[in-house]
Amino acid sequence: MTTLGIVKRNITRADKAAVDKLGRFGVATVHEAMGRVGLMQPYMRPIYSGALLSGTAVTVLLHPGDNWMMHVVAEQIQPGDVVIAALSADNCDGFFGDLLATSFMARGAKALIIDAGVRDVRELTAMGFPVWSKGISAKGTIKSTLGSVNIPVVCAGVSVNPGDAMVADDDGVVVVPAEWAQKVADAAEAREANEGEKRAKLAAGVFGLDMYNMREPLAKAGLKYID
Amino acid sequence: MTTLGIVKRNITRADKAAVDKLGRFGVATVHEAMGRVGLMQPYMRPIYSGALLSGTAVTVLLHPGDNWMMHVVAEQIQPGDVVIAALSADNCDGFFGDLLATSFMARGAKALIIDAGVRDVRELTAMGFPVWSKGISAKGTIKSTLGSVNIPVVCAGVSVNPGDAMVADDDGVVVVPAEWAQKVADAAEAREANEGEKRAKLAAGVFGLDMYNMREPLAKAGLKYID
Amino acid sequence: MTTLGIVKRNITRADKAAVDKLGRFGVATVHEAMGRVGLMQPYMRPIYSGALLSGTAVTVLLHPGDNWMMHVVAEQIQPGDVVIAALSADNCDGFFGDLLATSFMARGAKALIIDAGVRDVRELTAMGFPVWSKGISAKGTIKSTLGSVNIPVVCAGVSVNPGDAMVADDDGVVVVPAEWAQKVADAAEAREANEGEKRAKLAAGVFGLDMYNMREPLAKAGLKYID
Amino acid sequence: MTTLGIVKRNITRADKAAVDKLGRFGVATVHEAMGRVGLMQPYMRPIYSGALLSGTAVTVLLHPGDNWMMHVVAEQIQPGDVVIAALSADNCDGFFGDLLATSFMARGAKALIIDAGVRDVRELTAMGFPVWSKGISAKGTIKSTLGSVNIPVVCAGVSVNPGDAMVADDDGVVVVPAEWAQKVADAAEAREANEGEKRAKLAAGVFGLDMYNMREPLAKAGLKYID
Amino acid sequence: MTTLGIVKRNITRADKAAVDKLGRFGVATVHEAMGRVGLMQPYMRPIYSGALLSGTAVTVLLHPGDNWMMHVVAEQIQPGDVVIAALSADNCDGFFGDLLATSFMARGAKALIIDAGVRDVRELTAMGFPVWSKGISAKGTIKSTLGSVNIPVVCAGVSVNPGDAMVADDDGVVVVPAEWAQKVADAAEAREANEGEKRAKLAAGVFGLDMYNMREPLAKAGLKYID
Amino acid sequence: MTTLGIVKRNITRADKAAVDKLGRFGVATVHEAMGRVGLMQPYMRPIYSGALLSGTAVTVLLHPGDNWMMHVVAEQIQPGDVVIAALSADNCDGFFGDLLATSFMARGAKALIIDAGVRDVRELTAMGFPVWSKGISAKGTIKSTLGSVNIPVVCAGVSVNPGDAMVADDDGVVVVPAEWAQKVADAAEAREANEGEKRAKLAAGVFGLDMYNMREPLAKAGLKYID
């Protein structure tokens, strides 16, 4: 009856080419391309600015104050993966630091996305290992309780299945279901191509009001100009 | 590629007898019986104290500031259901008031659990329609954007599938997957029976230290008594 | 150049009959009737449940940790007034307790609405003096710095001018500009009349989908029903 | 070098008569009488309204997600004590429910004050066991890590030493150092006597401006009355 | 009776020379010079560090999850303006990204100050378009509901009138009413001149205690030195 | 009966060599070395990244909105000290800016750690004076009420005694009681030496599961691997 104490070794990862392609677009573009779903809560912030990446999810469910399963998930990482750490209850202790990051990097992990706290942020920044987290805390954790690895989890308000495509940047984190990865990547590409043209027009002084043909619907909705 | 704009009419609801049985226990007991998973974030609070209920989930996904789908979900309610309203992004407007409550009650709904705000709380209290929400706000919403009904949602940090068993009281809200409902109800019953005996002992002055045989493990862990 | 240190004695209060009429409707109804503006932030909560009232605003601007001007505003209260206390910066100390409440009641004040903390809530509840506040704190305040009385203020995110009509209940607080009071009261009345009929239909099992003719626009927007 | 894993059995409790006397006054009065120090953060709220009590502190230091020491502290409770539970890091799980409350009550505890979450609030309310807490959560805790009992702790932002006098009501919680208990009780008594007279004057319509002789200092500070 | 659906085209902007002069001082200095009013809530943070600017306000009122009026306000921008975006209710979606920024920059806008979320922060940073916001979110918004442009608004707790002078830096945002701009700029200049001298003294080891003649008032207030 | 209005001139500072040694390790390491106690709440954040320092505490207790005692504490600073500013109640005004920083630096202070707000962060950053604070606000404070200097305080949830060793970096702030400074520094050194070896192994691909011998206890706890 429980989903605790399980490590799933074989998971189906989203198509690598599709995931790589997703990494060329920002989170906002991917989120739009997918129909405005899949976005983690905006409290998830990067520990340093400027990172933009995509990867495939390996998931881990942790309990408050206990990071034992972080060592278990490390063994399940494959190159190109992003570790998604969910919590069974709200907690902001520092579940992850430079030693675990060293281990994750040795396995080929591209990032950690954790609905809790991290520590050693100066070292993590120097190592170039990006983390999106709920907070920063030096508070250490114990190794006492079983969670699970590679089960479906809810992280920062969004469902993540093992193998899903993840995209993260300064705007936050979005989850793309594995089976949608290619279509979303294509839609994002189309959207971005489209944006280039729009950007040029706007830079030239064209109004969005005209470019998007908004004047008529605005008037119809009752907008009044006064002096 | 999207899950928006869909209303699923036929869902498999958790076994009625099991759901009713779950309603005899509080959220804390059910949550323990299930292995400490499935609990919504503690920001979900009842609009009035003292309610305890169980029911089957019909789900609705809403967008910030838009409650159009609330009218769509009303039609999908069957007696004994609890409406679970999730949001595509953080928002605390008042998505629900006494008129919708009248409609939901007429359909046999037992409660609303919403990861957003509600209003008309004085009237809802008088009507005896319990709501667990993220907040209270008189701010109304528009009817402009499609969400979905009876798709899997994440509500207050927990995955809810249509038909899942819900238990709610003053301690919060817990989701019991439909297929676990009977087993969890049985486990809760066993747990509660067990608790009666423990309660009697503790009331008689027996220490938990002795009743749970904790003195030895505490000493082994290094606990020192000083004067 | 400053608005500090001023007490305006003569203010134009909203029409008494209109203000009284507004008090027959809840905050949600008034807020809707006014076009969904004027609502204070939802962190403003009543210290006890069940109060519903309207009144005319006398305003006071306070500084963090300093309630000196509360004594100054007391003298400007007329029967039927509600004191609106704004802060020059975020602070949640207890600016108001049972002594000031005694003074305000003696002057005919109907309530206090304060963007800060209050104390003596057990006594205030027993006295039946309703307060909407940002929080509860026993922390006292000093009497050292000048604020102002009856100047325009921003309280909990909304502009309040002296004399404006205030409506408050369990859903929160709404500000009705004095010059709109009669029209808003009339609009609220029309709205509520209208709601009675709707409520009866919904209670009889009519769907909002039909009552509001939503099926066609929903289908047009792309809503799909599946089994 | 550590303060963990220690249980101090003999502590010096504040004078019983002084503690009882403190319980006749509200938190706001005691806090004022002590010079506006010792107040816990205002996020500490009672699980039900109307309680007012005083008692002597027995302290316990807990770790996030772990309530093992709650059973250890139970044995150290004497009639008239209030248990003060501090956390080594921010956490809002449910550390305490009706079973522990039964045990604490059997020992003569008057209340629990905990800088974390509690559960079974419906049962605790029915039992009449008051709790001031940071929140309510059904999330259970493990029993794995040593904390300490009857060491000095910081609870909700305030230092508490074992044996200190605690006063709690709807306004919050205040800590009175054991050695100050009598003096603070006397000062609170004097203050309250004084308040009765003030209250009568204010109720009769006397302004605080006159009763406290504020008009001159206000004018000196530059207060201007305009029409 | 409503202020929605209005675009005011002609507004009186604060004197350009005064606004430019204000931009030479930081927010803290301007805020002090104005008598400690007009400061937005401190949750308003810049998306990147180091910006310091002044400009004239064009205002826009938006609804949760709806940025339609952002395109309407774009047309009202004149070189040197700062767009002030207020919300009718609390919401942190991403109302603004690189496309709108391109349009605003093409119109000569110097910054956006928005009581909600923004996205594309990496791009905005690269473009050098500063934004002060309540948060960062990739969540997009719809274009469905009318707000208004160039009406008085409350943004982050402060009243802003179209044409007011705005000053923003790493400390936050302050609003200077248009008619005060010159006087406040002069007062800020005087204050800053004064600060240079003080800074030199303090750097040379002079105590503020002596420089500000605080020893006597401190002793009078009862300050005691002990060893 | 009060601790207000006192300045203690002679305090015993932690051993300088021990304090300097502590400054070679990060907060997380020191916190672990001390047994996971003494960590300030994680809301304490540096105004700029990259600082790592240790020093001896001089303490000051302030009241909301009042920074008078900041000038009093300045005189008590000795080279190598860190000023620890506690508040008698929650407040986030800007108690400290570049002038006070100039004075503190002239006295040899290494940093300010304040459970409230600061301002002039651009200037403080340029001066290289690090501050850990609860927030940033341009809101100034008055000079009206007595607090104390060099009394024991609670700052951001932790007790600090004058003379204690402080360590602060991007992970937060930890307090090391003066009498433990040498032992904690030694323990931190041992821990860090140990970490170098571990880091090398993990970088070489050794799993924490093996390096820490976790496989057996995990299996014993019931961990199951599935495919």
PDB file of C-alpha atoms in Angstrom, chain D residues 9-145:
ATOM      1  CA  ARG D   9      16.027  16.578  36.303  1.00  0.00           C
ATOM      2  CA  ASN D  10      16.270  19.224  38.981  1.00  0.00           C
ATOM      3  CA  ILE D  11      15.319  22.684  37.980  1.00  0.00           C
ATOM      4  CA  THR D  12      14.399  25.699  40.057  1.00  0.00           C
ATOM      5  CA  ARG D  13      10.877  26.718  39.285  1.00  0.00           C
ATOM      6  CA  ALA D  14       9.613  30.274  39.669  1.00  0.00           C
ATOM      7  CA  ASP D  15       7.738  30.913  42.888  1.00  0.00           C
ATOM      8  CA  LYS D  16       4.321  29.266  42.644  1.00  0.00           C
ATOM      9  CA  ALA D  17       2.358  32.124  44.192  1.00  0.00           C
ATOM     10  CA  ALA D  18       4.003  34.614  41.859  1.00  0.00           C
ATOM     11  CA  VAL D  19       3.289  32.438  38.848  1.00  0.00           C
ATOM     12  CA  ASP D  20      -0.344  32.036  39.866  1.00  0.00           C
ATOM     13  CA  LYS D  21      -0.656  35.757  40.317  1.00  0.00           C
ATOM     14  CA  LEU D  22       0.770  36.367  36.846  1.00  0.00           C
ATOM     15  CA  GLY D  23      -2.023  34.209  35.490  1.00  0.00           C
ATOM     16  CA  ARG D  24      -4.596  36.787  36.553  1.00  0.00           C
ATOM     17  CA  PHE D  25      -3.319  39.252  33.980  1.00  0.00           C
ATOM     18  CA  GLY D  26      -3.244  39.054  30.226  1.00  0.00           C
ATOM     19  CA  VAL D  27      -0.070  38.737  28.187  1.00  0.00           C
ATOM     20  CA  ALA D  28      -0.191  42.376  27.095  1.00  0.00           C
ATOM     21  CA  THR D  29      -0.290  43.598  30.691  1.00  0.00           C
ATOM     22  CA  VAL D  30       2.527  41.305  31.811  1.00  0.00           C
ATOM     23  CA  HIS D  31       4.619  42.238  28.813  1.00  0.00           C
ATOM     24  CA  GLU D  32       4.180  45.928  29.588  1.00  0.00           C
ATOM     25  CA  ALA D  33       4.878  45.357  33.280  1.00  0.00           C
ATOM     26  CA  MET D  34       8.184  43.722  32.372  1.00  0.00           C
ATOM     27  CA  GLY D  35       9.357  46.558  30.141  1.00  0.00           C
ATOM     28  CA  ARG D  36       8.296  45.211  26.743  1.00  0.00           C
ATOM     29  CA  VAL D  37      10.694  42.305  26.508  1.00  0.00           C
ATOM     30  CA  GLY D  38      10.140  38.554  26.535  1.00  0.00           C
ATOM     31  CA  LEU D  39       7.335  38.325  23.996  1.00  0.00           C
ATOM     32  CA  MET D  40       7.321  35.383  21.610  1.00  0.00           C
ATOM     33  CA  GLN D  41       6.906  36.037  17.896  1.00  0.00           C
ATOM     34  CA  PRO D  42       3.266  36.739  17.014  1.00  0.00           C
ATOM     35  CA  TYR D  43       3.069  33.691  14.742  1.00  0.00           C
ATOM     36  CA  MET D  44       2.489  31.688  17.940  1.00  0.00           C
ATOM     37  CA  ARG D  45      -1.279  31.239  18.020  1.00  0.00           C
ATOM     38  CA  PRO D  46      -3.600  29.274  20.313  1.00  0.00           C
ATOM     39  CA  ILE D  47      -5.409  26.284  18.773  1.00  0.00           C
ATOM     40  CA  TYR D  48      -8.608  27.561  20.382  1.00  0.00           C
ATOM     41  CA  SER D  49      -9.704  30.958  21.693  1.00  0.00           C
ATOM     42  CA  GLY D  50     -10.281  32.108  25.234  1.00  0.00           C
ATOM     43  CA  ALA D  51      -7.518  30.362  27.180  1.00  0.00           C
ATOM     44  CA  LEU D  52      -5.512  32.409  29.698  1.00  0.00           C
ATOM     45  CA  LEU D  53      -2.949  30.702  31.904  1.00  0.00           C
ATOM     46  CA  SER D  54       0.377  30.854  33.647  1.00  0.00           C
ATOM     47  CA  GLY D  55       2.808  28.083  34.532  1.00  0.00           C
ATOM     48  CA  THR D  56       6.434  27.138  34.949  1.00  0.00           C
ATOM     49  CA  ALA D  57       8.569  26.143  32.001  1.00  0.00           C
ATOM     50  CA  VAL D  58       9.997  22.729  31.387  1.00  0.00           C
ATOM     51  CA  THR D  59      11.893  22.934  28.127  1.00  0.00           C
ATOM     52  CA  VAL D  60      12.628  20.520  25.351  1.00  0.00           C
ATOM     53  CA  LEU D  61      14.796  20.936  22.260  1.00  0.00           C
ATOM     54  CA  LEU D  62      13.582  18.969  19.226  1.00  0.00           C
ATOM     55  CA  HIS D  63      14.929  18.423  15.716  1.00  0.00           C
ATOM     56  CA  PRO D  64      12.860  18.853  12.530  1.00  0.00           C
ATOM     57  CA  GLY D  65      10.529  15.910  11.968  1.00  0.00           C
ATOM     58  CA  ASP D  66      11.503  14.136  15.212  1.00  0.00           C
ATOM     59  CA  ASN D  67       9.455  14.156  18.425  1.00  0.00           C
ATOM     60  CA  TRP D  68      11.335  11.495  20.382  1.00  0.00           C
ATOM     61  CA  MET D  69      12.184  13.903  23.183  1.00  0.00           C
ATOM     62  CA  MET D  70       8.515  14.687  23.758  1.00  0.00           C
ATOM     63  CA  HIS D  71       8.282  11.372  25.585  1.00  0.00           C
ATOM     64  CA  VAL D  72      11.398  12.197  27.562  1.00  0.00           C
ATOM     65  CA  VAL D  73      10.108  15.564  28.677  1.00  0.00           C
ATOM     66  CA  ALA D  74       6.789  14.031  29.793  1.00  0.00           C
ATOM     67  CA  GLU D  75       8.563  12.381  32.714  1.00  0.00           C
ATOM     68  CA  GLN D  76       9.973  15.723  33.891  1.00  0.00           C
ATOM     69  CA  ILE D  77       6.605  17.477  34.085  1.00  0.00           C
ATOM     70  CA  GLN D  78       5.290  18.505  37.490  1.00  0.00           C
ATOM     71  CA  PRO D  79       1.825  19.865  38.211  1.00  0.00           C
ATOM     72  CA  GLY D  80       1.601  23.481  37.085  1.00  0.00           C
ATOM     73  CA  ASP D  81       4.259  23.175  34.411  1.00  0.00           C
ATOM     74  CA  VAL D  82       3.985  24.341  30.829  1.00  0.00           C
ATOM     75  CA  VAL D  83       6.050  22.485  28.239  1.00  0.00           C
ATOM     76  CA  ILE D  84       8.116  24.755  25.996  1.00  0.00           C
ATOM     77  CA  ALA D  85       9.213  22.976  22.835  1.00  0.00           C
ATOM     78  CA  ALA D  86      11.947  24.593  20.733  1.00  0.00           C
ATOM     79  CA  LEU D  87      13.265  23.399  17.382  1.00  0.00           C
ATOM     80  CA  SER D  88      16.874  23.248  16.189  1.00  0.00           C
ATOM     81  CA  ALA D  89      15.664  24.401  12.771  1.00  0.00           C
ATOM     82  CA  ASP D  90      12.474  25.680  11.221  1.00  0.00           C
ATOM     83  CA  ASN D  91       9.834  22.931  10.882  1.00  0.00           C
ATOM     84  CA  CYS D  92       6.067  22.758  11.068  1.00  0.00           C
ATOM     85  CA  ASP D  93       5.283  19.023  11.243  1.00  0.00           C
ATOM     86  CA  GLY D  94       2.752  17.788  13.791  1.00  0.00           C
ATOM     87  CA  PHE D  95       4.928  16.937  16.806  1.00  0.00           C
ATOM     88  CA  PHE D  96       2.074  16.552  19.289  1.00  0.00           C
ATOM     89  CA  GLY D  97      -1.402  15.033  19.334  1.00  0.00           C
ATOM     90  CA  ASP D  98      -4.043  13.675  21.667  1.00  0.00           C
ATOM     91  CA  LEU D  99      -1.975  10.753  23.009  1.00  0.00           C
ATOM     92  CA  LEU D 100       0.876  12.940  24.173  1.00  0.00           C
ATOM     93  CA  ALA D 101      -1.663  15.431  25.506  1.00  0.00           C
ATOM     94  CA  THR D 102      -3.205  12.650  27.582  1.00  0.00           C
ATOM     95  CA  SER D 103       0.207  11.864  28.998  1.00  0.00           C
ATOM     96  CA  PHE D 104       1.049  15.512  29.674  1.00  0.00           C
ATOM     97  CA  MET D 105      -2.324  16.095  31.366  1.00  0.00           C
ATOM     98  CA  ALA D 106      -1.853  13.030  33.541  1.00  0.00           C
ATOM     99  CA  ARG D 107       1.370  14.654  34.744  1.00  0.00           C
ATOM    100  CA  GLY D 108      -0.333  17.946  35.530  1.00  0.00           C
ATOM    101  CA  ALA D 109       0.872  19.994  32.585  1.00  0.00           C
ATOM    102  CA  LYS D 110      -1.207  23.096  31.914  1.00  0.00           C
ATOM    103  CA  ALA D 111      -0.301  23.680  28.280  1.00  0.00           C
ATOM    104  CA  LEU D 112       2.146  23.143  25.454  1.00  0.00           C
ATOM    105  CA  ILE D 113       3.931  26.004  23.731  1.00  0.00           C
ATOM    106  CA  ILE D 114       5.705  24.736  20.633  1.00  0.00           C
ATOM    107  CA  ASP D 115       7.645  26.479  17.878  1.00  0.00           C
ATOM    108  CA  ALA D 116       6.369  23.929  15.342  1.00  0.00           C
ATOM    109  CA  GLY D 117       3.114  22.194  14.388  1.00  0.00           C
ATOM    110  CA  VAL D 118       0.534  20.141  16.272  1.00  0.00           C
ATOM    111  CA  ARG D 119      -2.275  17.805  15.214  1.00  0.00           C
ATOM    112  CA  ASP D 120      -5.505  16.335  16.577  1.00  0.00           C
ATOM    113  CA  VAL D 121      -6.696  19.868  17.264  1.00  0.00           C
ATOM    114  CA  ARG D 122     -10.346  18.826  17.436  1.00  0.00           C
ATOM    115  CA  GLU D 123      -9.503  16.290  20.137  1.00  0.00           C
ATOM    116  CA  LEU D 124      -7.182  18.672  21.988  1.00  0.00           C
ATOM    117  CA  THR D 125      -9.928  21.286  21.998  1.00  0.00           C
ATOM    118  CA  ALA D 126     -12.432  18.763  23.356  1.00  0.00           C
ATOM    119  CA  MET D 127      -9.923  17.721  26.033  1.00  0.00           C
ATOM    120  CA  GLY D 128      -9.410  21.349  27.002  1.00  0.00           C
ATOM    121  CA  PHE D 129      -5.643  21.109  26.637  1.00  0.00           C
ATOM    122  CA  PRO D 130      -4.439  24.452  25.293  1.00  0.00           C
ATOM    123  CA  VAL D 131      -1.591  24.661  22.819  1.00  0.00           C
ATOM    124  CA  TRP D 132       0.136  27.680  21.316  1.00  0.00           C
ATOM    125  CA  SER D 133       1.903  26.674  18.142  1.00  0.00           C
ATOM    126  CA  LYS D 134       3.385  27.897  14.893  1.00  0.00           C
ATOM    127  CA  GLY D 135       0.887  25.915  12.882  1.00  0.00           C
ATOM    128  CA  ILE D 136      -1.327  22.876  12.500  1.00  0.00           C
ATOM    129  CA  SER D 137      -0.234  19.830  10.544  1.00  0.00           C
ATOM    130  CA  ALA D 138      -1.257  16.185  10.501  1.00  0.00           C
ATOM    131  CA  LYS D 139       2.280  15.230   9.432  1.00  0.00           C
ATOM    132  CA  GLY D 140       3.709  12.739  11.930  1.00  0.00           C
ATOM    133  CA  THR D 141       7.272  12.668  13.192  1.00  0.00           C
ATOM    134  CA  ILE D 142       9.885   9.980  13.782  1.00  0.00           C
ATOM    135  CA  LYS D 143      11.739   9.041  16.934  1.00  0.00           C
ATOM    136  CA  SER D 144      15.378   8.912  15.955  1.00  0.00           C
ATOM    137  CA  THR D 145      17.502  11.825  17.181  1.00  0.00           C
TER     138      THR D 145
END
